[in-house]
mmCIF file of C-alpha atoms and ligand atoms in Angstrom:
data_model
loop_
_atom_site.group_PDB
_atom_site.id
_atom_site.type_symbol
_atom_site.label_atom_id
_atom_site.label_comp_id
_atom_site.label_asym_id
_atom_site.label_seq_id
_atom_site.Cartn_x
_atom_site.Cartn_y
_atom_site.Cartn_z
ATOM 1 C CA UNK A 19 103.369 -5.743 45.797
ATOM 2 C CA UNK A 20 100.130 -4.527 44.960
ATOM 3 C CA UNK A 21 98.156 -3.199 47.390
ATOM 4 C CA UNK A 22 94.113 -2.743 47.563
ATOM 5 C CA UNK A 23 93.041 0.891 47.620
ATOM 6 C CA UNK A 24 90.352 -0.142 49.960
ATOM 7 C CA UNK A 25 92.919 -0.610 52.508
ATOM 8 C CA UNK A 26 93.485 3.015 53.179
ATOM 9 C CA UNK A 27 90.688 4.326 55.099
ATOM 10 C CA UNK A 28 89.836 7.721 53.613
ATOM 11 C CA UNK A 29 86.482 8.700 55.691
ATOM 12 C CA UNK A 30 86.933 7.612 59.033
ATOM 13 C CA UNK A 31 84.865 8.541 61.911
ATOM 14 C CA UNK A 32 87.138 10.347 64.473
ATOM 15 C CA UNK A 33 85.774 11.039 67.825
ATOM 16 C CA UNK A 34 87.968 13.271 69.364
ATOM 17 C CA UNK A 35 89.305 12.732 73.384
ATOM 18 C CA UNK A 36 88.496 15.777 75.545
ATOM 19 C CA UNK A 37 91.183 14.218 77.391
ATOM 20 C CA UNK A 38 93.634 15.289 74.406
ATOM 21 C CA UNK A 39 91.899 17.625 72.493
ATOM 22 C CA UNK A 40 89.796 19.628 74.798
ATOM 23 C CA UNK A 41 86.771 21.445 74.440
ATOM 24 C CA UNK A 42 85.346 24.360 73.157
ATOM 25 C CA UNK A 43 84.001 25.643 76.574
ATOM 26 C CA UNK A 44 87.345 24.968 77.848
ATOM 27 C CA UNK A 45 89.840 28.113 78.608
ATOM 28 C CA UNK A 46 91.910 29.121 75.496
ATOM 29 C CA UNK A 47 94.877 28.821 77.442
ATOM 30 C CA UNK A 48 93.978 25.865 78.605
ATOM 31 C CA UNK A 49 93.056 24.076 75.893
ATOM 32 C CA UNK A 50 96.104 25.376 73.948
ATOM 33 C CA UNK A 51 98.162 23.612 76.337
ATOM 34 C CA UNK A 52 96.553 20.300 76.446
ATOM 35 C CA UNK A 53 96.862 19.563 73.081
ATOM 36 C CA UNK A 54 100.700 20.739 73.492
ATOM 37 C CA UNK A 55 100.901 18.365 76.390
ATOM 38 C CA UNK A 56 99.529 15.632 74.121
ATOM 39 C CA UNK A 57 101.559 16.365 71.343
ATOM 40 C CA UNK A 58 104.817 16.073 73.312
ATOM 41 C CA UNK A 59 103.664 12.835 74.979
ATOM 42 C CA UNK A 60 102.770 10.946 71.968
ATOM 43 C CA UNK A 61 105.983 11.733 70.394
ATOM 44 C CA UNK A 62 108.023 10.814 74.041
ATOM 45 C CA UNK A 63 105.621 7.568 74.231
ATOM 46 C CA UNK A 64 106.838 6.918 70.254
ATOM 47 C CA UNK A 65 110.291 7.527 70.772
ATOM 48 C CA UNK A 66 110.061 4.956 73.670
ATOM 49 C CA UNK A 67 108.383 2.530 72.074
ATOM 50 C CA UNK A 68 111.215 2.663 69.250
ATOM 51 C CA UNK A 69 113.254 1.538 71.974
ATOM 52 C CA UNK A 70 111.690 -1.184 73.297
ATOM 53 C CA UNK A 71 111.912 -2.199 69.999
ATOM 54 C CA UNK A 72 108.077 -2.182 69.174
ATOM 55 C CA UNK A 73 108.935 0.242 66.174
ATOM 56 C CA UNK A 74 110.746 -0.145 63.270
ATOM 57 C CA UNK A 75 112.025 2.401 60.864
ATOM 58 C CA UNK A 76 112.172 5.874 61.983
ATOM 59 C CA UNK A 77 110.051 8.766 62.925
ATOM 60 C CA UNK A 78 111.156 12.320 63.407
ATOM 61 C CA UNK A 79 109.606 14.511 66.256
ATOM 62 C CA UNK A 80 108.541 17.636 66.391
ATOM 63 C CA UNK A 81 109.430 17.867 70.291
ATOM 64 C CA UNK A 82 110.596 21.947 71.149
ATOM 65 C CA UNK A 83 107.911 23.109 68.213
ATOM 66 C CA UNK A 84 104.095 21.769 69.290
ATOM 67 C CA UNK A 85 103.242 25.616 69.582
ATOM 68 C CA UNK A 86 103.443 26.448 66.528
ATOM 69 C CA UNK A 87 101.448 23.561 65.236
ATOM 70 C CA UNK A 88 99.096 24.220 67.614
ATOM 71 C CA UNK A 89 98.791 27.763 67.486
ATOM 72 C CA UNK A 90 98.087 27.525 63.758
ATOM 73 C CA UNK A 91 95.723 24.636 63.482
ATOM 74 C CA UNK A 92 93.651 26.109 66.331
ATOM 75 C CA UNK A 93 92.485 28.338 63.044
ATOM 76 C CA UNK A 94 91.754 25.477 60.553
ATOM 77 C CA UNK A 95 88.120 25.423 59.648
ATOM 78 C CA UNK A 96 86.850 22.920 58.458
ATOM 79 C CA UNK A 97 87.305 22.525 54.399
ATOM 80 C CA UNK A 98 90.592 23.909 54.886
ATOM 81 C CA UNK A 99 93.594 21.491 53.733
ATOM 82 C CA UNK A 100 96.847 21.440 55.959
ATOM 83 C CA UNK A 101 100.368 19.906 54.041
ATOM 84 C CA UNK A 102 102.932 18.842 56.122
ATOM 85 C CA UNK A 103 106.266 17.289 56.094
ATOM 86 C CA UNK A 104 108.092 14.105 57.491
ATOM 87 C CA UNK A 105 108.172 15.905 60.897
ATOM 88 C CA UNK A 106 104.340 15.863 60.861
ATOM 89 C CA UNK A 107 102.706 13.867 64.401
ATOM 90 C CA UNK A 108 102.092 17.540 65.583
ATOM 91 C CA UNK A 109 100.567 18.758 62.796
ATOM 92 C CA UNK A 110 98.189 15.994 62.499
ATOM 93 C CA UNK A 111 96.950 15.111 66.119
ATOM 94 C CA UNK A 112 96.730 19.008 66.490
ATOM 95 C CA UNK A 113 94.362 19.344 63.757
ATOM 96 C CA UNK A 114 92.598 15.424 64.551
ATOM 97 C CA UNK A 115 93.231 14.288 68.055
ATOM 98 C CA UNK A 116 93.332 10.832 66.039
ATOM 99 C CA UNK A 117 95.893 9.610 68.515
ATOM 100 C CA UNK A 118 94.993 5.998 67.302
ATOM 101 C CA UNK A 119 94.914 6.098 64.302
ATOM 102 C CA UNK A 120 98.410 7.588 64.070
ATOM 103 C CA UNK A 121 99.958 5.271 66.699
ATOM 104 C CA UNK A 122 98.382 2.384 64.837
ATOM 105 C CA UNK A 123 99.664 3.451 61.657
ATOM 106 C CA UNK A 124 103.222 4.132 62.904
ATOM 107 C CA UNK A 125 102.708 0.206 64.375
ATOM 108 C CA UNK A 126 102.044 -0.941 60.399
ATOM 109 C CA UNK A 127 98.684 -1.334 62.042
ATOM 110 C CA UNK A 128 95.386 -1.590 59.276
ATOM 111 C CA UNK A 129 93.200 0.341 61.641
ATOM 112 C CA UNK A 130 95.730 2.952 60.879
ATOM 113 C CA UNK A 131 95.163 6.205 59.459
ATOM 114 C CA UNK A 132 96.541 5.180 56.150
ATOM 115 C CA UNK A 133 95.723 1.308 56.703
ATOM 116 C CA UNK A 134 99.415 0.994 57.956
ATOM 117 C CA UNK A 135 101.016 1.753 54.691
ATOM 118 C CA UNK A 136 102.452 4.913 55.129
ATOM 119 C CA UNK A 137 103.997 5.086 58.188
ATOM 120 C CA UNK A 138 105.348 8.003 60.654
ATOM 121 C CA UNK A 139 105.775 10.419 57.346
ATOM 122 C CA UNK A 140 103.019 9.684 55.099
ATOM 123 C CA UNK A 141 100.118 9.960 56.464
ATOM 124 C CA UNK A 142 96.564 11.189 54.460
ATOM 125 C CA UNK A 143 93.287 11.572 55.800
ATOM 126 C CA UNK A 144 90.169 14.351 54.778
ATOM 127 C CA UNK A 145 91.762 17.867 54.763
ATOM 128 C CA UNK A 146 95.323 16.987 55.509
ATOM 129 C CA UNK A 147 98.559 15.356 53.841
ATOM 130 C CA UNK A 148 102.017 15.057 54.690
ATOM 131 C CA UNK A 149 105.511 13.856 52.507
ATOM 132 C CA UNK A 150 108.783 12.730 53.718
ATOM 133 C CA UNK A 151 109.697 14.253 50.103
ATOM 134 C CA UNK A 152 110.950 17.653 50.952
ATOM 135 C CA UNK A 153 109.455 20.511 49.466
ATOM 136 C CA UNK A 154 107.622 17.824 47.388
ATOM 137 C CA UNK A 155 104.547 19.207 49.174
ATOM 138 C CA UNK A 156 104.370 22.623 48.598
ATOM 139 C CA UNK A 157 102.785 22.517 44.900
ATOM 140 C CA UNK A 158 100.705 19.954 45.901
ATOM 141 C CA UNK A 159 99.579 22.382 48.920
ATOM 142 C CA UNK A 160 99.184 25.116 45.696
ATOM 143 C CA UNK A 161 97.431 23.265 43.976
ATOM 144 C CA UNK A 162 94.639 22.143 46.336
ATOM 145 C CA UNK A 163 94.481 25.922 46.885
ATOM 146 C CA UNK A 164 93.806 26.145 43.208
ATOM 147 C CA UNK A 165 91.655 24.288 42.954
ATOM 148 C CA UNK A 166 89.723 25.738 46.153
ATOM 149 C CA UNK A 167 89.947 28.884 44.349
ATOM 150 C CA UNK A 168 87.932 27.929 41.270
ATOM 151 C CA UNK A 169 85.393 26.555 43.303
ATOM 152 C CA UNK A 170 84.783 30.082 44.617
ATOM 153 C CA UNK A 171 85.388 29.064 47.832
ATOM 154 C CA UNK A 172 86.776 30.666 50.886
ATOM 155 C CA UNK A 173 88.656 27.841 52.052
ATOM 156 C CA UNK A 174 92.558 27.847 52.604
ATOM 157 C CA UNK A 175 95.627 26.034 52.540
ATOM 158 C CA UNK A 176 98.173 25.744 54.852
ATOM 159 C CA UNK A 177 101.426 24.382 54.156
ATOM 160 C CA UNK A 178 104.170 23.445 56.711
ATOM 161 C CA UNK A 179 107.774 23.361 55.568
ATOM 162 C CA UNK A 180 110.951 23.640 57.035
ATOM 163 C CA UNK A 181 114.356 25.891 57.110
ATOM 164 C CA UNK A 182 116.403 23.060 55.312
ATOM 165 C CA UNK A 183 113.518 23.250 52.167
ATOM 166 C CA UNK A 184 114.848 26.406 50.868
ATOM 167 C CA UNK A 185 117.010 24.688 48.936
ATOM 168 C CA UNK A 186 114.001 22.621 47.117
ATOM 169 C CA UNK A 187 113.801 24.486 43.504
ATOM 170 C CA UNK A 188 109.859 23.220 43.953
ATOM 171 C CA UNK A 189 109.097 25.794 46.727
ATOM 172 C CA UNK A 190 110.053 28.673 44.377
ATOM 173 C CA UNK A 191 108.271 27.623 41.330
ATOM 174 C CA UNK A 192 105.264 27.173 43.268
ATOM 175 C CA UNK A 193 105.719 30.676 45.060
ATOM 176 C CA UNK A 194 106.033 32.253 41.286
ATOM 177 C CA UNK A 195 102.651 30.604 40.495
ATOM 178 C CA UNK A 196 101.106 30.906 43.858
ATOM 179 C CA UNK A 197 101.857 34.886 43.854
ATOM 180 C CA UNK A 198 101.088 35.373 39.767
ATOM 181 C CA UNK A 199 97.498 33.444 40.437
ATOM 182 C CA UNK A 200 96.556 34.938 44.341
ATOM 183 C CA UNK A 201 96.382 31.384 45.862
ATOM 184 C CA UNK A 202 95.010 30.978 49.083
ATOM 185 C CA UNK A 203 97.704 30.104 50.485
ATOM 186 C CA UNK A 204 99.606 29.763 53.840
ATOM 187 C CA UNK A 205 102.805 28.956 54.078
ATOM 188 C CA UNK A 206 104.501 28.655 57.425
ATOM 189 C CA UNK A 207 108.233 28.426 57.739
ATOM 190 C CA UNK A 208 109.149 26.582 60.918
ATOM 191 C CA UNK A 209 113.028 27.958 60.874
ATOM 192 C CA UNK A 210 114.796 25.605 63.758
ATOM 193 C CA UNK A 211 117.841 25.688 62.742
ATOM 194 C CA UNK A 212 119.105 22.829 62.036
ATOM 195 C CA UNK A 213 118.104 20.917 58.783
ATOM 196 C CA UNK A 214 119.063 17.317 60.292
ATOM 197 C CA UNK A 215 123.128 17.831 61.182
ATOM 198 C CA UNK A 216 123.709 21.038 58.814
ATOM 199 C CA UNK A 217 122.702 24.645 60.612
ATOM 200 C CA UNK A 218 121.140 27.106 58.637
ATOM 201 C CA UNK A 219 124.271 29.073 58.443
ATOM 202 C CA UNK A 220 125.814 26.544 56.073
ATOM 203 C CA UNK A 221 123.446 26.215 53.500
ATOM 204 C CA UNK A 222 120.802 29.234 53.395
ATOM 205 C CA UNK A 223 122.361 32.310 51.979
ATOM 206 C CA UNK A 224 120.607 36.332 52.268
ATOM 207 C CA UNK A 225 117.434 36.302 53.869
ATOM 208 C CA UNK A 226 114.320 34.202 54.356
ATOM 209 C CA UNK A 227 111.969 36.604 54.274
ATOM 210 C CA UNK A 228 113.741 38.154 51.233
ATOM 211 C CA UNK A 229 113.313 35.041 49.274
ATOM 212 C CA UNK A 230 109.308 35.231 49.854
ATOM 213 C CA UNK A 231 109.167 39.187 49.436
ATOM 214 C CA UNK A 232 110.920 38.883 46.428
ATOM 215 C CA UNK A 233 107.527 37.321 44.804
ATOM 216 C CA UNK A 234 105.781 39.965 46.544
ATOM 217 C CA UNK A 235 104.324 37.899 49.562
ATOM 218 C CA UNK A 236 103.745 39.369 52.601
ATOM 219 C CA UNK A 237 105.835 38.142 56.023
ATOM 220 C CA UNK A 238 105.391 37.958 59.249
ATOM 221 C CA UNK A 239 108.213 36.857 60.999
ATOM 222 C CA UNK A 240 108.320 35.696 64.562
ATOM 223 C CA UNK A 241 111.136 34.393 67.343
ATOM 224 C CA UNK A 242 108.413 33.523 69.930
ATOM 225 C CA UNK A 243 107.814 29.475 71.373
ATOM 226 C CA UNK A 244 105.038 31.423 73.352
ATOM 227 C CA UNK A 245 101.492 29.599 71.927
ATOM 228 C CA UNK A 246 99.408 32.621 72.751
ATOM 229 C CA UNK A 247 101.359 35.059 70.831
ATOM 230 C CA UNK A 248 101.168 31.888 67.845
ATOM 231 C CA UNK A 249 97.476 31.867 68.213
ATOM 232 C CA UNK A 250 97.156 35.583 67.849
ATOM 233 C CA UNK A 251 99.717 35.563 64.833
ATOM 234 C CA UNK A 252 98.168 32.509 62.942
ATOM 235 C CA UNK A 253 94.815 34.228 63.335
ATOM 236 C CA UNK A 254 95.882 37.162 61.709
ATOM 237 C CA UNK A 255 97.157 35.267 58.939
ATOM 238 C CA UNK A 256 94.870 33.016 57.863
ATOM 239 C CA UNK A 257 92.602 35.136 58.346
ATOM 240 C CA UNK A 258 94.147 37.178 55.716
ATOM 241 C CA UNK A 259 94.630 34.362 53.706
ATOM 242 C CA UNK A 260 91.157 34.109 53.421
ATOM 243 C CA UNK A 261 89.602 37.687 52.959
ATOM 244 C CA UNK A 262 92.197 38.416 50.180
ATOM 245 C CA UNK A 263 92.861 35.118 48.882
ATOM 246 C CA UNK A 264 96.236 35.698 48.439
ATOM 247 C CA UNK A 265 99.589 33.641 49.363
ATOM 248 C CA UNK A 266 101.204 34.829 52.776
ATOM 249 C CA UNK A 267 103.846 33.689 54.806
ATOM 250 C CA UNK A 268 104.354 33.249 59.145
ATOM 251 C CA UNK A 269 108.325 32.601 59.511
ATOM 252 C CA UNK A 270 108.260 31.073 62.756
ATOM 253 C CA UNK A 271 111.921 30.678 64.122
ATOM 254 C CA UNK A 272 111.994 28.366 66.627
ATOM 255 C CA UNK A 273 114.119 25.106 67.945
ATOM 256 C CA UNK A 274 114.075 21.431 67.661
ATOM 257 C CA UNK A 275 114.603 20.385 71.081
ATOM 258 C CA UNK A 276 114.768 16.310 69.874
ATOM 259 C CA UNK A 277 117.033 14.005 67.661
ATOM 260 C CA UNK A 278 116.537 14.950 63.952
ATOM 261 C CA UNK A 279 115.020 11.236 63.765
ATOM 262 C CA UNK A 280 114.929 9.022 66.639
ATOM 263 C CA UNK A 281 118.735 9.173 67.709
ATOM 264 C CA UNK A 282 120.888 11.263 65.579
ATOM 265 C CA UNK A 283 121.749 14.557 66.818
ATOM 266 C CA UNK A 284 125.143 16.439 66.371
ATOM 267 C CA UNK A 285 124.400 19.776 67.990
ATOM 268 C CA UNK A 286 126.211 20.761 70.913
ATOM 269 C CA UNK A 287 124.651 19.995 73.863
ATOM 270 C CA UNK A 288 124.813 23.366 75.515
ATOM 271 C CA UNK A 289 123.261 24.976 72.728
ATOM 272 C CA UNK A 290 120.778 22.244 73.161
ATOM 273 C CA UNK A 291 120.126 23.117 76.743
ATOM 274 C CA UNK A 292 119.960 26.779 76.350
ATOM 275 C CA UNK A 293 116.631 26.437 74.580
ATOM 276 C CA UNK A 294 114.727 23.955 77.124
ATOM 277 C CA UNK A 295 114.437 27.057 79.136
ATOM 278 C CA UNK A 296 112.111 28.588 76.334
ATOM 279 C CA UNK A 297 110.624 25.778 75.329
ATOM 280 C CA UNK A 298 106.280 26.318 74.815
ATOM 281 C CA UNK A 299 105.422 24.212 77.146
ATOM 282 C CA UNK A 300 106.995 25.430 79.987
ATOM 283 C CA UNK A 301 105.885 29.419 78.765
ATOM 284 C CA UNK A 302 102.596 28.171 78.170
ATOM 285 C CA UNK A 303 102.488 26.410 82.599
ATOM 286 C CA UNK A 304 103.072 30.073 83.761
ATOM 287 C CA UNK A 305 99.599 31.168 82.480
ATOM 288 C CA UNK A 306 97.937 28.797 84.552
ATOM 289 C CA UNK A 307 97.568 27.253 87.604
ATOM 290 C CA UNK A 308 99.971 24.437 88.818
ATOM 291 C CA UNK A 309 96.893 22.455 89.627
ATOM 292 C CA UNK A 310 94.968 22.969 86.278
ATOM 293 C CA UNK A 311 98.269 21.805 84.308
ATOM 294 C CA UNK A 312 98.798 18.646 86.217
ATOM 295 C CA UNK A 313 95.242 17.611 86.214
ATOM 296 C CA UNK A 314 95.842 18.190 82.113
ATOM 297 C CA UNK A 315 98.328 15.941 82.331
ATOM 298 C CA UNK A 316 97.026 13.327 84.484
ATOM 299 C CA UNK A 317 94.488 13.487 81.633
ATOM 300 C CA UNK A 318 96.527 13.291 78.800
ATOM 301 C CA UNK A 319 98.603 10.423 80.371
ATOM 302 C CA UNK A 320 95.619 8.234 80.955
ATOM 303 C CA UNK A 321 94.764 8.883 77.436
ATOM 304 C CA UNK A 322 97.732 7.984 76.033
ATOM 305 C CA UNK A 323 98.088 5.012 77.836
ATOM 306 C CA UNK A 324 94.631 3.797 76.669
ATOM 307 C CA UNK A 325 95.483 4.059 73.158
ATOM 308 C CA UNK A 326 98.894 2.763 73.541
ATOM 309 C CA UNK A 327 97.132 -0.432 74.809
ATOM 310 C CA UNK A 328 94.790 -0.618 72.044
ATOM 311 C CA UNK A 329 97.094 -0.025 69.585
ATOM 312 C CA UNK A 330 99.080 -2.482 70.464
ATOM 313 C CA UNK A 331 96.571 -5.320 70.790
ATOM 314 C CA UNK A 332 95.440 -4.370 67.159
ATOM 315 C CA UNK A 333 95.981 -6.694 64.373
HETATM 316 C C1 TPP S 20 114.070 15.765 48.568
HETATM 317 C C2 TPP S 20 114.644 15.283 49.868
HETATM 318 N N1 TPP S 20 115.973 15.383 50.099
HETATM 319 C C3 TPP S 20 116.499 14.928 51.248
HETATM 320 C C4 TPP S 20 115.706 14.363 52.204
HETATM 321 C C5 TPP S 20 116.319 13.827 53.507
HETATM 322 N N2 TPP S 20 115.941 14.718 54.618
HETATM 323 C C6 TPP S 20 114.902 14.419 55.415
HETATM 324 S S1 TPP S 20 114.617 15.615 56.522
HETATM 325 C C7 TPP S 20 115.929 16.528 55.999
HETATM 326 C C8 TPP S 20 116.237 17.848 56.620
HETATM 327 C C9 TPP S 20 115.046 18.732 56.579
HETATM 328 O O1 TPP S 20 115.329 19.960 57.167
HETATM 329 P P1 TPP S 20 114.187 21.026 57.360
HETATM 330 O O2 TPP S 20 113.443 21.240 56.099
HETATM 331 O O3 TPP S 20 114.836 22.221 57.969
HETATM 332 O O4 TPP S 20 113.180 20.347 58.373
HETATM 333 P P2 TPP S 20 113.474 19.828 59.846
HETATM 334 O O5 TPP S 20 113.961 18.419 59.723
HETATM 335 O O6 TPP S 20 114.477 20.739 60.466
HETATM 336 O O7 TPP S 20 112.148 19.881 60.516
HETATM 337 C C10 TPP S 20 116.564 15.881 54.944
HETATM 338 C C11 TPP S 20 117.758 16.416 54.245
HETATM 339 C C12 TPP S 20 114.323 14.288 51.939
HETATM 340 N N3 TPP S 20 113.471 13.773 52.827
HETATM 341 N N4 TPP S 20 113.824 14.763 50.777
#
């Protein structure tokens, strides 16, 4: 099949919702939790619409782990590039808000971000990408970094990866080259785990962090699901990304609270259970008022239900 480039999209114009996305005037903590709260709900309206049977294919959530896409994004300027993986929704509507154009590409939708080609997992607009090819990103994510780099400028990238791509020979040839050449770039580790049915136990030996330091970049490592304390991390680090211009990493160890995909899951549900009661959304409620977070997701719901409509009358 061949297909047109001018099918994908590249430039579109995104207007985002202050329904979703919030505003800058809005409270920090506030705001943080929104786009949490939106995050969450796209993925539960996806996961329903799979069955109804609207979807096809599969789609993996990133339900349990919005805050730390959302505490790191909040600090993409833009320029900057974010990489992601197949577990990417939250990485993209955190940095976008293009609930849409995401919806209507997971539909195989044209008006979708990628004209409908790519799907729940490949999805590429201005400033971000993400793979279903594990570790397949990460050089790519070095590279863009490069190439930021020689342009003298200050601009960063930011990769997402996850505990299971250890074991991807690409992620330590690009942290040998990324270390030897002081790329700007971030890579954070979101450890949940699990890499689909195998826990991290079984197939990552020593130490994370001793696999970074052992290239010489720097590590800041991190149990909490609480946004704030993201926010305040990710600052730091990108913003040390940028003054030096050298590679760091934020080891974020946190929990997938969903399926791997959209209905496999062999973990025992108690151990599944445990973590709902630290799960960001719920830390994130005690900060504010019980009124403020239900008129957020009044919001958010009405949002969602808009483009859900629209998405599905699209051609
Ligand atoms: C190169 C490659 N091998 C295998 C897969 C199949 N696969 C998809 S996700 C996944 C587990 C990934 O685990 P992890 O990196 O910890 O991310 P998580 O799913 O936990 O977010 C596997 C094995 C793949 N997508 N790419």
């Amino acid at each position: 099949m061949t297909i047109a480039p001018t099918r994908i999209p590249r430039q579109r114009e995104l207007q985002a919702d202050p329904r979703t996305m919030g505003t800058p005037e809005e409270p920090r903590d506030l705001r943080l939790y929104r786009r949490m709260r939106f995050i969450r709900r796209f993925e539960e309206t996806l996961l329903g619409l799979f069955d109804e049977g609207v979807l096809n294919g599969t789609t993996h959530a990133c339900i349990g782990q919005e805050a730390d896409a959302v505490g790191v994004i909040e600090h993409v300027e833009e320029g900057d590039h974010i990489f992601s993986n197949h577990r990417c929704h939250g990485h993209y509507l955190a940095r976008t808000g293009d609930a849409l154009g995401l919806m209507a590409e997971i539909m195989g939708k044209e008006a979708g971000v990628c004209g409908g080609i790519g799907g729940s997992q490949h999805v590429c607009a201005p400033g971000f990408m993400s793979n279903g090819v594990q570790g397949g990103i990460v050089p790519t994510a070095a590279g863009i970094a490069l190439a930021m780099k020689l342009r003298g400028s200050d601009r960063v990238s930011v990769v997402f990866i996850g505990d299971g791509t250890l074991g991807e020979g690409a992620v330590y040839e690009t942290l040998n080259i990324a270390a030897l050449w002081d790329l700007p770039l971030l890579i954070v580790l979101e450890d949940n785990e699990w890499a689909q049915s195998t826990p991290t136990e079984l197939n990552t030996a020593g130490s994370m962090r001793a696999r970074f330091e052992a290239f010489g970049i720097p590590v800041t490592e991190t149990t909490t699901t609480d946004v704030a304390e993201l926010d305040a991390l990710a600052g730091n680090e990108i913003a040390a990304v940028r003054t030096t211009g050298k590679t760091r990493v934020l080891l974020v160890h946190t929990y997938r609270l969903c399926h791997h995909s959209k209905s496999d899951d062999h973990r025992p549900e108690e151990e599944v259970a445990l973590r709902w009661v630290t799960e960001p959304l719920a830390i994130a409620r005690q900060r504010i008022a019980e009124s403020q977070w239900q008129r957020i997701d009044a919001e958010v719901e009405a949002a969602l239900a808009e483009v859900v409509a629209t998405a599905r009358a699209l051609p």
